Short mmCIF file of C-alpha atoms in Angstrom, two decimals:
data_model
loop_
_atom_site.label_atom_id
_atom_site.label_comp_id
_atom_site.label_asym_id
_atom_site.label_seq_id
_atom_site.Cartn_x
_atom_site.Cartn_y
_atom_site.Cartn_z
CA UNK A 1102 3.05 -7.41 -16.36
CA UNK A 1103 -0.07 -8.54 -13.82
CA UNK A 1104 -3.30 -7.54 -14.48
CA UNK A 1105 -4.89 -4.59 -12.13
CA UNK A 1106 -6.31 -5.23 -8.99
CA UNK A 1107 -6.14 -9.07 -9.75
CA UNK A 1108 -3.99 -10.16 -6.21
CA UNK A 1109 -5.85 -10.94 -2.78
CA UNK A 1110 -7.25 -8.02 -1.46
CA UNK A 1111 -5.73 -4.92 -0.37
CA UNK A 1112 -6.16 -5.59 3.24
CA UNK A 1113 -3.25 -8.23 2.32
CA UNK A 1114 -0.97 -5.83 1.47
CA UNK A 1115 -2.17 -3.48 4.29
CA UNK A 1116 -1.43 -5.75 7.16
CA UNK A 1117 2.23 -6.82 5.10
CA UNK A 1118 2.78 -2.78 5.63
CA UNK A 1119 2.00 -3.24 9.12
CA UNK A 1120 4.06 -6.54 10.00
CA UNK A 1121 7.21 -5.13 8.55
CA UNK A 1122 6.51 -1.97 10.02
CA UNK A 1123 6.04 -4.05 13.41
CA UNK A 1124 8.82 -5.95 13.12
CA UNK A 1125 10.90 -2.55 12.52
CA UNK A 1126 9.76 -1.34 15.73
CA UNK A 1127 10.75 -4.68 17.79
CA UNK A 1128 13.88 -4.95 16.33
CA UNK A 1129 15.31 -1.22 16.64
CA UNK A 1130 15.85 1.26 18.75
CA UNK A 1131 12.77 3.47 19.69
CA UNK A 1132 12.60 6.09 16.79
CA UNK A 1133 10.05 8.71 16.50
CA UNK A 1134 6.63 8.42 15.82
CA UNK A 1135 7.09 10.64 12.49
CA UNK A 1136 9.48 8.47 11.68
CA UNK A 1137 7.27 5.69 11.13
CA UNK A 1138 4.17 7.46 10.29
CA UNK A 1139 6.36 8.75 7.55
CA UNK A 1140 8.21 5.83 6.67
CA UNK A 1141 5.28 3.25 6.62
CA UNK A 1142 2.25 5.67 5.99
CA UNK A 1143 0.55 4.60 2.20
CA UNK A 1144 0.19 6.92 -0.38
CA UNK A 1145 -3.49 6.83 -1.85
CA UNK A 1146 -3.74 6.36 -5.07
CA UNK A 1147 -4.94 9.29 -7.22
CA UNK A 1148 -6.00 9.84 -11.04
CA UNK A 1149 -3.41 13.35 -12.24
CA UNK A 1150 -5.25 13.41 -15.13
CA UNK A 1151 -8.68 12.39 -16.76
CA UNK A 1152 -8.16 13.40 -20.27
CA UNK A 1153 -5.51 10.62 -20.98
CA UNK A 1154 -2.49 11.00 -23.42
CA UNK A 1155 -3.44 7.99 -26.74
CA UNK A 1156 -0.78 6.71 -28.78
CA UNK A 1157 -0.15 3.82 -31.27
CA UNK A 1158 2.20 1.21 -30.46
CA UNK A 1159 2.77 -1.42 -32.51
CA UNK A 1160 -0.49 -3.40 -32.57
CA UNK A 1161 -2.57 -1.70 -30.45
CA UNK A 1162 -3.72 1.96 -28.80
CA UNK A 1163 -2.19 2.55 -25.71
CA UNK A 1164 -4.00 5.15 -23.52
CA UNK A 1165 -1.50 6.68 -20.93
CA UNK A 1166 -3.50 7.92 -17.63
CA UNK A 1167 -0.56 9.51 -14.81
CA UNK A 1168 -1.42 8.85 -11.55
CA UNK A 1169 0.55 9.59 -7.78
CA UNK A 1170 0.86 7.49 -4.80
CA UNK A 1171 2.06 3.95 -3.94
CA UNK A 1172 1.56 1.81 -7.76
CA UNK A 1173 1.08 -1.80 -5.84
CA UNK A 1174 -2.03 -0.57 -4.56
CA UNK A 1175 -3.15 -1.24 -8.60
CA UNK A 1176 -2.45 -5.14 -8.25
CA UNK A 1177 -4.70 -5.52 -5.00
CA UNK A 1178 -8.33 -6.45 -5.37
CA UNK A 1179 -10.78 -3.52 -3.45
CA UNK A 1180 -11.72 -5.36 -0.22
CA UNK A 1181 -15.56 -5.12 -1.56
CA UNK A 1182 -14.76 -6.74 -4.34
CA UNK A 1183 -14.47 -10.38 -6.21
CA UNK A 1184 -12.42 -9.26 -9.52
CA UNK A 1185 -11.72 -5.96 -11.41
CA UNK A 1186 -13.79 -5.90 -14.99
CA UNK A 1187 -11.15 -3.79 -16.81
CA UNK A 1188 -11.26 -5.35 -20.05
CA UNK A 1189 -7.82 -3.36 -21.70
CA UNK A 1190 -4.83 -4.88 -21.67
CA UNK A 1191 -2.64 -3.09 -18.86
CA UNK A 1192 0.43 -2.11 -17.83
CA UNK A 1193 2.12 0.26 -14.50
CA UNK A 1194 4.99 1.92 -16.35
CA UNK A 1195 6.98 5.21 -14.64
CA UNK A 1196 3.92 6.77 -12.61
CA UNK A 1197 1.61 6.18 -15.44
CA UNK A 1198 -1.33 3.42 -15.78
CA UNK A 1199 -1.34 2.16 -19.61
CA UNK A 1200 -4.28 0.81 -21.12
CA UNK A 1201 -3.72 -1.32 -24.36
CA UNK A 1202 -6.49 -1.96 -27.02
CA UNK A 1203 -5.36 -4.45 -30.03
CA UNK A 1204 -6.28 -2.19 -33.23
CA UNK A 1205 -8.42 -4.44 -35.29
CA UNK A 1206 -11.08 -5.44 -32.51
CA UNK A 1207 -14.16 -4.69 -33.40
CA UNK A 1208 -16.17 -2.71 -30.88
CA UNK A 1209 -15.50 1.14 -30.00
CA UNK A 1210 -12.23 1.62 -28.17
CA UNK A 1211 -13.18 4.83 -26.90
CA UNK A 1212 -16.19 3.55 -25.15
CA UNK A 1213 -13.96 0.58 -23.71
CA UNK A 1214 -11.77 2.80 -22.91
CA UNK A 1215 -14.42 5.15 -20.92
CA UNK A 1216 -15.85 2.11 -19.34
CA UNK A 1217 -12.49 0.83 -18.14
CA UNK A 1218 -11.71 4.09 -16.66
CA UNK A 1219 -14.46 4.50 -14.98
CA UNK A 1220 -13.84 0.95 -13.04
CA UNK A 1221 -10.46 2.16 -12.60
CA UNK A 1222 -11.57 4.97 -10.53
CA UNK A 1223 -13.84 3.00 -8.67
CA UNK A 1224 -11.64 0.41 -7.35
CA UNK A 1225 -9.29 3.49 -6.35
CA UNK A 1226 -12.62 4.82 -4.47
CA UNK A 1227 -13.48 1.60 -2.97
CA UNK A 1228 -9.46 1.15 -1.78
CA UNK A 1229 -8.98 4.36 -0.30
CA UNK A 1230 -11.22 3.23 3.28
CA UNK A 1231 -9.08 1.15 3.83
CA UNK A 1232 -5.55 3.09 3.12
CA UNK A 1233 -7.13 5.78 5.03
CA UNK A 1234 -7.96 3.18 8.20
CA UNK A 1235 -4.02 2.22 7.76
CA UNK A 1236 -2.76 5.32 7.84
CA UNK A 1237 -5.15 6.60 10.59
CA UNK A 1238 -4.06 3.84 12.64
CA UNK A 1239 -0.25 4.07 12.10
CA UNK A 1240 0.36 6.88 14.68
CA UNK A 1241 -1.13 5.09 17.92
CA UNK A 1242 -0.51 1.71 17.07
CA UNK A 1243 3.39 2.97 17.28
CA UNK A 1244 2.86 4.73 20.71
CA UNK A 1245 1.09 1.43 22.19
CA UNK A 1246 3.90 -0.67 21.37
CA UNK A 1247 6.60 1.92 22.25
CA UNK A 1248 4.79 2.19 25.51
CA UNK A 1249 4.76 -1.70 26.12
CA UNK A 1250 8.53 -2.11 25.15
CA UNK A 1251 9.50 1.12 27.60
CA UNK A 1252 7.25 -0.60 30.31
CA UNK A 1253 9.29 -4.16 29.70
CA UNK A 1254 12.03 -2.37 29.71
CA UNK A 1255 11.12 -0.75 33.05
CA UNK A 1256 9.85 -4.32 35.24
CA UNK A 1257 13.38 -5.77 33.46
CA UNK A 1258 15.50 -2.90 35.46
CA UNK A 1259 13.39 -2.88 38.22
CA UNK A 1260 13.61 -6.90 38.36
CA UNK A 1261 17.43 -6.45 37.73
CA UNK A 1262 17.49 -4.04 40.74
CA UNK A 1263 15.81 -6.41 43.20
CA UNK A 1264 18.36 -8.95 42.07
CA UNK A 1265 21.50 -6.91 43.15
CA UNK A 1266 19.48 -6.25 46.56
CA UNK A 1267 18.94 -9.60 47.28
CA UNK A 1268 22.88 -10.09 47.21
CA UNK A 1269 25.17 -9.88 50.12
CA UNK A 1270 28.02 -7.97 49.63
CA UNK A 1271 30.30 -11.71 49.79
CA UNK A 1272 28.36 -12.75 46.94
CA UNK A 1273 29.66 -9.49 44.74
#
């Protein structure tokens, strides 16, 4: 269990997306564009529900909120911010965020609870420019290295070609 949007920021993980995604395309055969938009594109993150499911567990009440889209966006730190002041204990468990309260503290859950939701949704908000720049960017960042590998791979053959014309045929 890590504590939400507690790693370096999400930029971090943004530009890991992108190296891997990078290092696909030098290292394969050309594929589609689609398929790495598809493949590499980030899922925002996105609230499914605002009136959260509450249950006791043990020691403590556990507010369930489900959510879509790519869960390690939770662990990375908004780029505008220092630190997330979510104050429940939480958990990412099967497509659901889980906040935990201990029982016997003694200020209103609900209103920590309303408070930590509401900074939960923010740093969603203040993540999703920069998904959305990501994902934006995916499609002609592809076609600008496909085009520079094609071009290499055209001065190669045409290099190659010059080399078999500077040959006499005794040298074959």
């Amino acid at each position: 269990m890590s504590e939400l949007f507690s790693r370096p920021d999400t930029d971090r993980f943004l530009q890991k997306r992108r190296n891997e995604m990078l290092s696909e395309i030098n290292s394969e055969q050309v594929k589609s564009v689609d398929y790495f938009d598809n493949k590499y594109k980030v899922k925002m993150l996105r609230l499914r529900n605002e009136k959260p499911e509450v249950k006791k567990q043990d020691q403590f009440f556990v507010y369930s909120i489900p959510f879509e889209g790519e869960p390690e966006l939770f662990y990375y730190t908004p780029p505008t911010y220092e630190y997330s002041t979510i104050k429940g204990q939480t958990e990412i468990s099967n497509g659901e965020v889980l906040l935990k309260y201990p029982k016997n503290i003694s200020v209103d859950i609900d209103s920590l609870f309303k408070a930590d939701l509401h900074e939960l949704k923010d740093c969603i908000k203040a993540i999703a420019p920069s998904v959305e720049r990501f994902n934006s960017s995916i499609s002609s960042e592809v076609l600008n290295i496909i085009g520079k590998l094609s071009q290499k791979d055209c001065e190669d053959q045409n290099y190659l070609e010059k080399l078999k014309l500077g040959l006499n045929q005794e040298d074959i």
